[in-house]
Coordinates of C-alpha atoms in Angstrom, one line a residue:
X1 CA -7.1 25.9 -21.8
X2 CA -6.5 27.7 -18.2
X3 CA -3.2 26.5 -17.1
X4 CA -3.7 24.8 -13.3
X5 CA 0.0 23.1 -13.2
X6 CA 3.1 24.8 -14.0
X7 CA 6.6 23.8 -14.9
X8 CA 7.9 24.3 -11.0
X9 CA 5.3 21.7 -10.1
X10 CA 6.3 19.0 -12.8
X11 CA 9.8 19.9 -11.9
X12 CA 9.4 19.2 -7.7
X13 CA 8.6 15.1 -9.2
X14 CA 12.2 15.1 -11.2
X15 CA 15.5 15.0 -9.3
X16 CA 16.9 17.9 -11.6
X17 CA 16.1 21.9 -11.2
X18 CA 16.4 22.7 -15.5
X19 CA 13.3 22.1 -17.4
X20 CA 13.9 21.4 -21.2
X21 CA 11.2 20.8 -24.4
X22 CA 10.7 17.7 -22.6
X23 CA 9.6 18.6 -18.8
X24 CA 7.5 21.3 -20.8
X25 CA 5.5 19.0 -23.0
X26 CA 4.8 17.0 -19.8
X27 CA 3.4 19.6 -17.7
X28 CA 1.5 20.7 -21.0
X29 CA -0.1 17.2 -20.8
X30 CA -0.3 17.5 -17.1
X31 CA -2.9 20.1 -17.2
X32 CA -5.0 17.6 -20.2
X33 CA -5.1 14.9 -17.6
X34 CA -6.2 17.6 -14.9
X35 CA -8.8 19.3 -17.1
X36 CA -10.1 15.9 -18.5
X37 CA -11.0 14.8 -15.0
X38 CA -12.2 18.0 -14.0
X39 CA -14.7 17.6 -17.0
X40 CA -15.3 14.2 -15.6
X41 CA -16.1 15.4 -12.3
X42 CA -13.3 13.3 -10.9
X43 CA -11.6 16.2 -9.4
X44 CA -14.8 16.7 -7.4
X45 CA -13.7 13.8 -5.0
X46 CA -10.9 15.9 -3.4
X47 CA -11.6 18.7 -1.0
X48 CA -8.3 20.0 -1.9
X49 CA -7.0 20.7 -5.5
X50 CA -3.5 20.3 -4.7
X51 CA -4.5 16.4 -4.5
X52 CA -6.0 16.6 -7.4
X53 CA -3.4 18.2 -9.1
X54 CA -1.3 15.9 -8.1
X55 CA -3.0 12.8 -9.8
X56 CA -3.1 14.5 -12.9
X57 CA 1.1 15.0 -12.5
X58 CA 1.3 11.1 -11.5
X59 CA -0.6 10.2 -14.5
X60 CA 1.7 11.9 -16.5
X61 CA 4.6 10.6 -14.5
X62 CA 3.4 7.1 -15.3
X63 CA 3.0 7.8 -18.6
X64 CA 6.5 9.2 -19.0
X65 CA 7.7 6.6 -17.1
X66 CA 6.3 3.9 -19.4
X67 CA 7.6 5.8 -22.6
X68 CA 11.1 6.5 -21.2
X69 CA 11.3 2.7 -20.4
X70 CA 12.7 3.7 -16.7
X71 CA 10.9 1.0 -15.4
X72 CA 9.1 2.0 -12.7
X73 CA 5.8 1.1 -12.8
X74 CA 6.9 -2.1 -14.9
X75 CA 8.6 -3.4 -11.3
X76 CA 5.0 -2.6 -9.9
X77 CA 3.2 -4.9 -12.1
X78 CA 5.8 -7.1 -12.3
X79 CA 5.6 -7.8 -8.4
X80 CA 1.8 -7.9 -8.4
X81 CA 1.6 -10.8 -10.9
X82 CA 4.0 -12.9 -8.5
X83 CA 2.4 -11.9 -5.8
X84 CA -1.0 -12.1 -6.9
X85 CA -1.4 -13.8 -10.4
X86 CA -2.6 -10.2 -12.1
X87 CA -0.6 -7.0 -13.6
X88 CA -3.0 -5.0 -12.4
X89 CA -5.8 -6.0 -9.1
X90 CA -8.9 -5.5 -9.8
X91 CA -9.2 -3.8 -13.1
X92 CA -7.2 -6.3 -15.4
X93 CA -9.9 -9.2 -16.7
X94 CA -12.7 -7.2 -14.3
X95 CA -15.3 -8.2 -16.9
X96 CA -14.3 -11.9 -14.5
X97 CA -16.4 -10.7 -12.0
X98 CA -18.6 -8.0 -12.8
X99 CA -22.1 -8.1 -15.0
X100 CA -22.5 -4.2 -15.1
X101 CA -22.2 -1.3 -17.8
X102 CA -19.7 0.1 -15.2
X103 CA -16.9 -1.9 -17.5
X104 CA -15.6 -0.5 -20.1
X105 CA -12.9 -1.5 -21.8
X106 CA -11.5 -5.4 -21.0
X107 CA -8.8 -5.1 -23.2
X108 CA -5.9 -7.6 -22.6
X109 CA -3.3 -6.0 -21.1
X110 CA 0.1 -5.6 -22.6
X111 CA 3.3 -4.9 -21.0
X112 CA 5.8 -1.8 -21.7
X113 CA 2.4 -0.1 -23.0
X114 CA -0.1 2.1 -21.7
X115 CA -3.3 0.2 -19.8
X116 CA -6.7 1.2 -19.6
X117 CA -6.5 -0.8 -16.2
X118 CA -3.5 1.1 -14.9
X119 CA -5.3 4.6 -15.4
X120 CA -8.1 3.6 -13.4
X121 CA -5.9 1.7 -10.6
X122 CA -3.8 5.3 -10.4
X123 CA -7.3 6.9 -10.3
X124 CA -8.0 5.1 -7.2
X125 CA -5.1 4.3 -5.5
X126 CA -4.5 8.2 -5.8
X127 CA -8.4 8.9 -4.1
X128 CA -8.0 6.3 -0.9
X129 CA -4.7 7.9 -0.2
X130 CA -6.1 11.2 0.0
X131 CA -5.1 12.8 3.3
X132 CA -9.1 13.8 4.2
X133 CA -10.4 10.5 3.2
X134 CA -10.3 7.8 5.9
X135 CA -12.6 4.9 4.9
X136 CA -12.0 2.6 2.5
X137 CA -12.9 3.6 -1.0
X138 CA -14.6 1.0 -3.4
X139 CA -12.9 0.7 -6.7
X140 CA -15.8 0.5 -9.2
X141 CA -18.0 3.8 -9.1
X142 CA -19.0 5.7 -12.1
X143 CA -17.3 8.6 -12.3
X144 CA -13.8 6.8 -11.9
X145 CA -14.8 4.5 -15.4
X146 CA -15.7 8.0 -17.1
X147 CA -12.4 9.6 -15.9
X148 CA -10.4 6.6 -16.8
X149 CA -11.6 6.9 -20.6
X150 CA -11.2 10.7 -20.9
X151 CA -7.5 10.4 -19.4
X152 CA -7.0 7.1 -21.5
X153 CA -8.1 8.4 -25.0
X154 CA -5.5 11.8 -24.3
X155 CA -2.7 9.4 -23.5
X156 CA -3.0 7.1 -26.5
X157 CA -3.4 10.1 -28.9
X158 CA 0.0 11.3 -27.5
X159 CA 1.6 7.5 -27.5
X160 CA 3.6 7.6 -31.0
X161 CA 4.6 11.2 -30.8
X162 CA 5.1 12.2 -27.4
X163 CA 9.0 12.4 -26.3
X164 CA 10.9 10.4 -24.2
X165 CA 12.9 11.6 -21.3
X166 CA 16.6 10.6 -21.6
X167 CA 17.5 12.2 -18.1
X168 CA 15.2 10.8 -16.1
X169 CA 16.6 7.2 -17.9
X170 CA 20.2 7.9 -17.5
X171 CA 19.6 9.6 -13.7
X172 CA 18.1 6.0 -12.8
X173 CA 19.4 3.8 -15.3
X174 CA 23.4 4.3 -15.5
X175 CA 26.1 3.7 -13.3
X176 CA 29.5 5.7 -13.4
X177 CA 32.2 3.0 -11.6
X178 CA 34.8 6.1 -12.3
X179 CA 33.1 7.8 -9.5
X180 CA 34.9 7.7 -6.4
X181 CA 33.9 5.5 -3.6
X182 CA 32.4 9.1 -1.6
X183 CA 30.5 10.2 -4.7
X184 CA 28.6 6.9 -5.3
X185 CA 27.5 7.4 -1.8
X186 CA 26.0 10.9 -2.8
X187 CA 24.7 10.1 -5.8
X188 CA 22.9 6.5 -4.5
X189 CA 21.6 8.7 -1.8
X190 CA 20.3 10.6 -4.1
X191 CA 18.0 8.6 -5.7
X192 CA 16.7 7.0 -2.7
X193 CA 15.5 10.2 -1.7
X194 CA 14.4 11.5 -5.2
X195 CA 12.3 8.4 -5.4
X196 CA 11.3 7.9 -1.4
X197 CA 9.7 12.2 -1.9
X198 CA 9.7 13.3 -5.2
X199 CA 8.9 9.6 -7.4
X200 CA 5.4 10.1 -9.2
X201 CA 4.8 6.0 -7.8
X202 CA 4.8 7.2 -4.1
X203 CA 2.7 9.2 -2.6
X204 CA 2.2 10.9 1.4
X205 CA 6.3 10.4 1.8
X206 CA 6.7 13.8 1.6
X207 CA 4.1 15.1 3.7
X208 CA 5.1 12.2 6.2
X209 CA 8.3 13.6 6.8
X210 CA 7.1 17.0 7.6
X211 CA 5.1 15.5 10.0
X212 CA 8.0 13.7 11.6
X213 CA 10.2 16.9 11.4
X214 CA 7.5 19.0 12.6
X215 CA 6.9 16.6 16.0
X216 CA 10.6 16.5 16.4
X217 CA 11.1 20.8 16.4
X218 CA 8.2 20.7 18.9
X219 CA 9.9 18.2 21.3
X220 CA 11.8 19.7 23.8
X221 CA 14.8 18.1 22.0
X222 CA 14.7 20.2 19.3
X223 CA 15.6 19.8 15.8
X224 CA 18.9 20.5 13.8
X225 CA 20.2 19.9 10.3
X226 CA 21.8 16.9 10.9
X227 CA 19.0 15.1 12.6
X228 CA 16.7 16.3 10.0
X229 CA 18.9 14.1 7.3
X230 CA 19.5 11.5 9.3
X231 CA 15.6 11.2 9.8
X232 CA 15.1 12.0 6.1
X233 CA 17.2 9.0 5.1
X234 CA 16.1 6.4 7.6
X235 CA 12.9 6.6 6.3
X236 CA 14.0 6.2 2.8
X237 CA 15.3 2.8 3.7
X238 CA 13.4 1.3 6.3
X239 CA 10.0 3.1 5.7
X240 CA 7.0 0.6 4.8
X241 CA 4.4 3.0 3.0
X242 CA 4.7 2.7 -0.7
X243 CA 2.8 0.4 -2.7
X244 CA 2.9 -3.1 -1.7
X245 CA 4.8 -2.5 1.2
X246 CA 8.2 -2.4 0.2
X247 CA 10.7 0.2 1.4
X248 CA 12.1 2.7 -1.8
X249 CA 15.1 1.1 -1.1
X250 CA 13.8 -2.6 -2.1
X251 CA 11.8 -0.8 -5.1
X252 CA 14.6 0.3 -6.6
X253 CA 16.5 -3.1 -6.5
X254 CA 13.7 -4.4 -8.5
X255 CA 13.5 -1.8 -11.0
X256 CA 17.4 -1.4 -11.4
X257 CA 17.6 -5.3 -11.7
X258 CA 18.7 -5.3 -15.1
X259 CA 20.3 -1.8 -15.4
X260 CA 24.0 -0.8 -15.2
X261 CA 22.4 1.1 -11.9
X262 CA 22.1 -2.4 -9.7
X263 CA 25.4 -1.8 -8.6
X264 CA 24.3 0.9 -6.4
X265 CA 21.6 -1.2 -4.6
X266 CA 24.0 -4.8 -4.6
X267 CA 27.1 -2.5 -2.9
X268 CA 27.8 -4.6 0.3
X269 CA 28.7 -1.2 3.1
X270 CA 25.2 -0.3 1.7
X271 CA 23.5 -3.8 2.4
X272 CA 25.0 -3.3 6.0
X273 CA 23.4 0.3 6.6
X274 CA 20.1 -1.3 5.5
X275 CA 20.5 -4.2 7.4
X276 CA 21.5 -2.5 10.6
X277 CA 18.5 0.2 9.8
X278 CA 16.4 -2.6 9.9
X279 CA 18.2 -4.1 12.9
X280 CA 17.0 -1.4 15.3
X281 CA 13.6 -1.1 14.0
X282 CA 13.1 -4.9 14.2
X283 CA 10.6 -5.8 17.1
X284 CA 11.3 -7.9 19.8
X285 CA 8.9 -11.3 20.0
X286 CA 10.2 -13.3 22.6
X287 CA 7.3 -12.4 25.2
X288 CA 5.3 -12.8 22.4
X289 CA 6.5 -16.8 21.7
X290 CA 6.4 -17.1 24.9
X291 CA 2.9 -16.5 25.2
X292 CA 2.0 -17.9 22.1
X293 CA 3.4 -21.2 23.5
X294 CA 0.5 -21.4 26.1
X295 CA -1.9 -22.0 23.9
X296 CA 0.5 -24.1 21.6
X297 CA 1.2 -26.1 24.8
X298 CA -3.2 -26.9 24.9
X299 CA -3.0 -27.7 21.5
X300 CA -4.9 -24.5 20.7
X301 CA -1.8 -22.4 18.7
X302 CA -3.7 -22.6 15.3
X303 CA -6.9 -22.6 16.2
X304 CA -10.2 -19.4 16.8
X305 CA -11.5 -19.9 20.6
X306 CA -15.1 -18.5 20.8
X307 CA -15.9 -17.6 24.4
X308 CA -19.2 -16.3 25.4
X309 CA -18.0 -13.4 27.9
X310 CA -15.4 -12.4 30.0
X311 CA -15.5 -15.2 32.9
X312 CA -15.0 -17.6 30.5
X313 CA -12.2 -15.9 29.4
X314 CA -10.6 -15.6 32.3
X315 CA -11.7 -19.6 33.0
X316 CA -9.7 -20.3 29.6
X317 CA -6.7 -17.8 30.6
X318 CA -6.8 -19.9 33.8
X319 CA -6.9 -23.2 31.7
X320 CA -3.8 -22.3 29.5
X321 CA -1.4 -20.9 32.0
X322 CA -1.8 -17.6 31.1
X323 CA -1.6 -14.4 33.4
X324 CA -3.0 -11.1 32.1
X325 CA -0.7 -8.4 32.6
X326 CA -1.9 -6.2 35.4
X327 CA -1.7 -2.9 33.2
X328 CA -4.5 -4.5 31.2
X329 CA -8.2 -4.4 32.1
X330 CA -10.9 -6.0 30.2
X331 CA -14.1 -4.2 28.8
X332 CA -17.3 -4.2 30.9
X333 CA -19.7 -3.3 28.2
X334 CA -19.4 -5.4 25.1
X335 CA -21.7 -8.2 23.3
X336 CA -21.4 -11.7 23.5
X337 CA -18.6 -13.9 21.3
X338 CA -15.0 -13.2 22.5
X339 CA -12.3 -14.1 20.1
X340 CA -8.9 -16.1 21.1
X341 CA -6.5 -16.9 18.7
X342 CA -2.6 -16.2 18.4
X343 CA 0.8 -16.7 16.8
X344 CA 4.5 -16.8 17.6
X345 CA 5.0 -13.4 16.0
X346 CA 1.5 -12.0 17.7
X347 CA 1.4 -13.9 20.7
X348 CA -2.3 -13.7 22.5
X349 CA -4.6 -12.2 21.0
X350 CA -8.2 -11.5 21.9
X351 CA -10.4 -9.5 19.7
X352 CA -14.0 -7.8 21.0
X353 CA -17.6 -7.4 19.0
X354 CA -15.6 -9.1 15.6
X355 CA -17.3 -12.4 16.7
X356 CA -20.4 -12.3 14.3
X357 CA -17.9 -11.7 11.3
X358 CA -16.0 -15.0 11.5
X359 CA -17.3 -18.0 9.4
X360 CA -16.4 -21.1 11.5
X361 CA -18.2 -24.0 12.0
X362 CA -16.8 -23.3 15.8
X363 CA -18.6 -20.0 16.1
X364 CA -22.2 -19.9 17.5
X365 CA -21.9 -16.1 17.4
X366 CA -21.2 -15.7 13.4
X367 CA -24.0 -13.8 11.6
X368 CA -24.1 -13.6 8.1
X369 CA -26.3 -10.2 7.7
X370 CA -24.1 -8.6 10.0
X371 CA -20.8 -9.6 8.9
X372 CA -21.7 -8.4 4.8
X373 CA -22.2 -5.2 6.1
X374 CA -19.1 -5.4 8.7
X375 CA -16.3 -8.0 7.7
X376 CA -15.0 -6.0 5.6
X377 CA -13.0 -3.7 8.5
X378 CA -11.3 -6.2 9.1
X379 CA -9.5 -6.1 6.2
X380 CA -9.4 -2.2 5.9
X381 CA -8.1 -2.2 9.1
X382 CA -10.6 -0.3 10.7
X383 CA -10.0 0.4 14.7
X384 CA -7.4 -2.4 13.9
X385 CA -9.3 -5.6 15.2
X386 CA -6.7 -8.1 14.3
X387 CA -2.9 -8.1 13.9
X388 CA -2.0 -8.4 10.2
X389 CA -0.9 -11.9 10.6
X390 CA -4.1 -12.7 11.7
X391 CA -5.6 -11.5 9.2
X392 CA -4.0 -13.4 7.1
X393 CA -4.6 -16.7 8.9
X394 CA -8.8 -15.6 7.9
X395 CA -8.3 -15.0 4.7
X396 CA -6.3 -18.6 4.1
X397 CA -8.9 -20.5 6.1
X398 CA -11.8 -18.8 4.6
X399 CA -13.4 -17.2 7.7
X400 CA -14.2 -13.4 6.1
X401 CA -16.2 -14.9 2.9
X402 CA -18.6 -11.4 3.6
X403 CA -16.0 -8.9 3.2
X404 CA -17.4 -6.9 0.8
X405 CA -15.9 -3.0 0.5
X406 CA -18.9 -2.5 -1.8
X407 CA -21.9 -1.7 0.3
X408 CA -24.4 -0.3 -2.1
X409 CA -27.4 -2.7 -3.2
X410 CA -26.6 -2.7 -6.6
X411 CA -23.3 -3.8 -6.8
X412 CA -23.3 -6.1 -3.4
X413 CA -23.1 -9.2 -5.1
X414 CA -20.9 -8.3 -7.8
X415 CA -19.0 -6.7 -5.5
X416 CA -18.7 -9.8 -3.1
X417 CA -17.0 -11.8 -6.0
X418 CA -14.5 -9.3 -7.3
X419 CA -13.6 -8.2 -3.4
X420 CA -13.1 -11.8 -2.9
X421 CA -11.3 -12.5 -5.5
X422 CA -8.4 -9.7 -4.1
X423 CA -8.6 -9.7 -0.5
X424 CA -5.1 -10.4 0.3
X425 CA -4.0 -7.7 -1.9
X426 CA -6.5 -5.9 0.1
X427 CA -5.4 -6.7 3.2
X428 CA -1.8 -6.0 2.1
X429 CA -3.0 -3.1 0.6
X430 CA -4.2 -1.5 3.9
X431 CA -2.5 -2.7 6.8
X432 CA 0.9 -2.4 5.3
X433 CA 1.5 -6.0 5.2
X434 CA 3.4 -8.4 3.4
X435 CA 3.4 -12.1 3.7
X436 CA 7.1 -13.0 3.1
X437 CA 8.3 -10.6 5.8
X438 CA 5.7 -10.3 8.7
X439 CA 4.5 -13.6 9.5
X440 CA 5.9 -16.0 12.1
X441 CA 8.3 -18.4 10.7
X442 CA 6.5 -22.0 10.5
X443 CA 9.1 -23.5 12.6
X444 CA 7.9 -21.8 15.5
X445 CA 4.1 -22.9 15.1

C-alpha cells in the first residue's frame, strides 16, 4: 500500500512533537481510511488531496479518540441528544425517514463505541466544510454510504487490538495542582490552542487564523509576535466555528466535566478573561430594541407583514413610526411580496424575493413549487436572507415546511421528511447559531 500520510502529518493533530508505536500504528491506519475511500471514489469529491487527507486523519482521530476514552467526540454526541433528541443527526434511526437501498446499516447506536452513523456524519460534515465547496451538500448520496462501509468494516477489524493512546489521555485528562499558578496558565493555554488548531473534531481553525494573520501583516499596521498570540488566543476562546457553535473553550468544559482536568476550565481569573473576551465582542442592541419596539408598540412584534411593494412599505414604515435611516435605499427592481418581521435582538427587518417561501395563511405571495426548490437557503444561509433568530422564529411556527436540501427527483420526498425532521440542527449547523445564546430574551418581546 503506497503511503499518502506520513508520521509528521498525524503528528501536526497531537500536541506533542515524539511519535511512539502508538502515533505509528495510527498513521498506518490513516492511510487504510484514505486508500479505502479512495477505492470508494470518495476522495474524488475534493479538488484538493490535502482535504482529503485530512478526513482520513480525522477518522482516525475519532477513532483513537473513542478508544483512548479522551472523550471528545462523546461531548459531541452528548450535546446533540440534549439539543436535539439524537447522538448522531441524520444518520442515527435514518431507516425513520428514508425508503431507499441508500441505508445500510440501522444499527442502534451505542455509546463509547465506534458508529456506523458517526463515520458517515465525519464523511459529510468533512465534505460541506471543504474550503472549494460553497452550497450546501445533501447528506444521503451513494458514494458517501459505500465509503462509510469500507472505512467502517477497517475500523471494527482494528477495535479489540488496536492501542490506546495514554498521552493524548493524560495531556487532556489530568490536572497537576503542584504546578505553580504561572505554569497552569501555560499549560491551560495550551490545550485551548491544541484543540482550537490541531484537535481532529475542528476543522478550518487553522486556516482561519492564517487568514486573520495574513490581513493583519497586509494592513498598514503591521503585524508582530505579540499580536499574532494575542489574536491566536482570542479566537481560541471567543471563536464560534466548531461544531455546534460552541467556542473550544466551552468544548472543553464539557468534555473535562468529569476529569481531574475541569479545574483548568472552572479557574475563576480564567472565567474573567473569557468573560471580558466576550465582553468586547458582545453587540450592542439598544437601536435595535428600540426599533423593534415600533412594531411591538402596533401590536405587530411577533408577527410576518406581507406587503405587496415598496409604497406600501413605506405607508407601513409611516404607520409604525419608523424612519429609514438615510444611508439606506430600497431596491427598484424586485418581485412582488415584501417581508416585515423583527425582534428585540434583530430589530427591523425586511427581507426581498423570500416572499413565495413562507407558509402563512397571511401570505398571498407563498408558492409551494417555488419554495421546494428554494426554501431551503434560507436555512443554508444563502445570500443571508434572514437573521438567525429569524430563522428560528420559521422553523417554530412552521413557515419553511419545503425546505428540502435534497433537490434531486428521486429522493425529494424522502428527502423532505428526513430534512424536516433536522432543520434546526440545520439551521444551527450553517448559520453558526445557537438557541440558548443568540436569541432575544423573552422579557423583551
Amino acid at each position: 500500500m503506497k503511503k499518502v500520510i506520513f508520521t509528521q502529518e498525524w503528528m501536526a493533530m497531537h500536541p506533542y512533537e515524539k511519535p511512539d508505536e502508538v502515533d505509528q500504528y495510527y498513521t498506518e491506519l490513516a492511510n487504510a481510511i484514505y486508500h479505502a475511500l479512495d477505492e470508494a471514489c470518495f476522495t474524488h469529491n475534493f479538488k484538493n488531496v490535502e482535504d482529503a487527507k485530512q478526513l482520513a486523519l480525522s477518522i482516525a482521530g475519532y477513532f483513537e479518540d473513542t478508544l483512548s476514552s479522551t472523550g471528545i467526540w462523546k461531548a459531541f454526541t452528548s450535546e446533540c441528544v440534549k439539543r436535539y433528541g439524537c447522538h448522531i443527526p441524520f444518520y442515527e434511526n435514518e431507516a425513520q425517514y428514508i425508503n431507499s437501498a441508500l441505508t445500510g446499516n440501522d444499527a442502534p447506536y451505542v455509546e463509547d463505541e465506534i458508529n456506523f452513523a458517526d463515520i458517515k456524519f465525519l464523511l459529510w460534515h468533512h465534505y460541506q466544510q471543504s474550503a472549494y465547496v460553497q452550497e450546501a451538500v445533501p447528506f444521503l448520496f451513494g458514494t458517501l454510504e459505500v465509503a462509510a462501509k469500507v472505512v467502517y468494516d477497517i475500523l471494527d477489524k482494528e477495535y479489540e487490538t488496536a492501542p490506546e493512546n495514554e498521552r493524548m489521555r493524560e495531556f487532556l485528562c489530568e490536572y497537576d495542582d503542584k504546578m505553580g499558578k504561572d505554569m497552569l496558565e501555560v499549560s491551560r493555554r495550551d490545550i485551548l490552542a491544541w484543540f482550537h488548531y490541531g484537535c481532529y473534531f475542528n476543522l478550518g481553525n487553522q486556516r482561519r487564523l492564517q487568514f486573520t494573520l495574513q490581513q493583519m501583516a497586509n494592513s498598514p499596521q503591521g503585524l508582530n509576535e505579540q499580536m499574532a498570540y494575542a489574536v491566536q488566543m482570542d479566537m481560541t476562546i471567543t471563536l464560534r466555528n466548531n461544531l455546534l457553535s460552541l467556542t473550544s473553550y466551552e468544548w472543553l468544559q464539557k468534555i473535562c466535566e468529569n476529569q481531574p482536568s475541569h479545574a483548568y476550565w472552572e479557574d475563576e481569573d480564567f472565567k474573567k478573561v473569557v468573560a471580558d473576551a466576550e465582553k468586547e465582542r458582545a453587540v450592542d442592541h439598544e437601536q435595535a430594541i428600540k426599533d423593534y419596539n415600533l412594531l411591538k408598540a402596533k401590536g405587530y412584534g411577533d408577527k410576518f407583514v406581507f406587503l405587496e411593494d415598496n409604497k406600501t412599505l413605506k405607508e407601513f414604515f409611516k404607520e409604525i413610526g419608523y424612519e429609514l435611516p438615510a444611508n439606506i435605499h430600497l431596491p427598484q427592481k424586485y418581485e412582488k411580496g415584501i417581508i416585515v418581521c423583527g425582534s428585540p435582538y434583530t430589530g427591523i427587518n425586511v427581507t426581498y424575493m423570500q416572499a413565495h417561501n413562507i407558509a402563512s395563511p397571511e401570505n398571498p405571495y407563498y408558492n409551494a413549487d417555488r419554495a421546494a426548490e428554494d426554501a431551503f437557503g434560507i436555512i443554508s444561509g444563502n445570500g443571508r436572507p434572514f437573521p438567525y433568530e429569524i430563522v428560528c422564529k420559521l422553523i417554530d411556527s412552521n413557515m419553511l415546511p419545503d425546505a428540502n436540501i435534497f433537490t434531486s427527483k428521486y429522493v425529494k420526498e424522502d428527502g423532505l421528511r428526513i430534512t424536516q425532521a433536522f432543520i434546526q440542527f440545520l439551521a444551527d449547523y450553517y448559520l453558526l447559531g445557537r438557541k440558548d445564546k443568540d436569541l432575544s430574551p423573552k422579557e423583551l418581546w
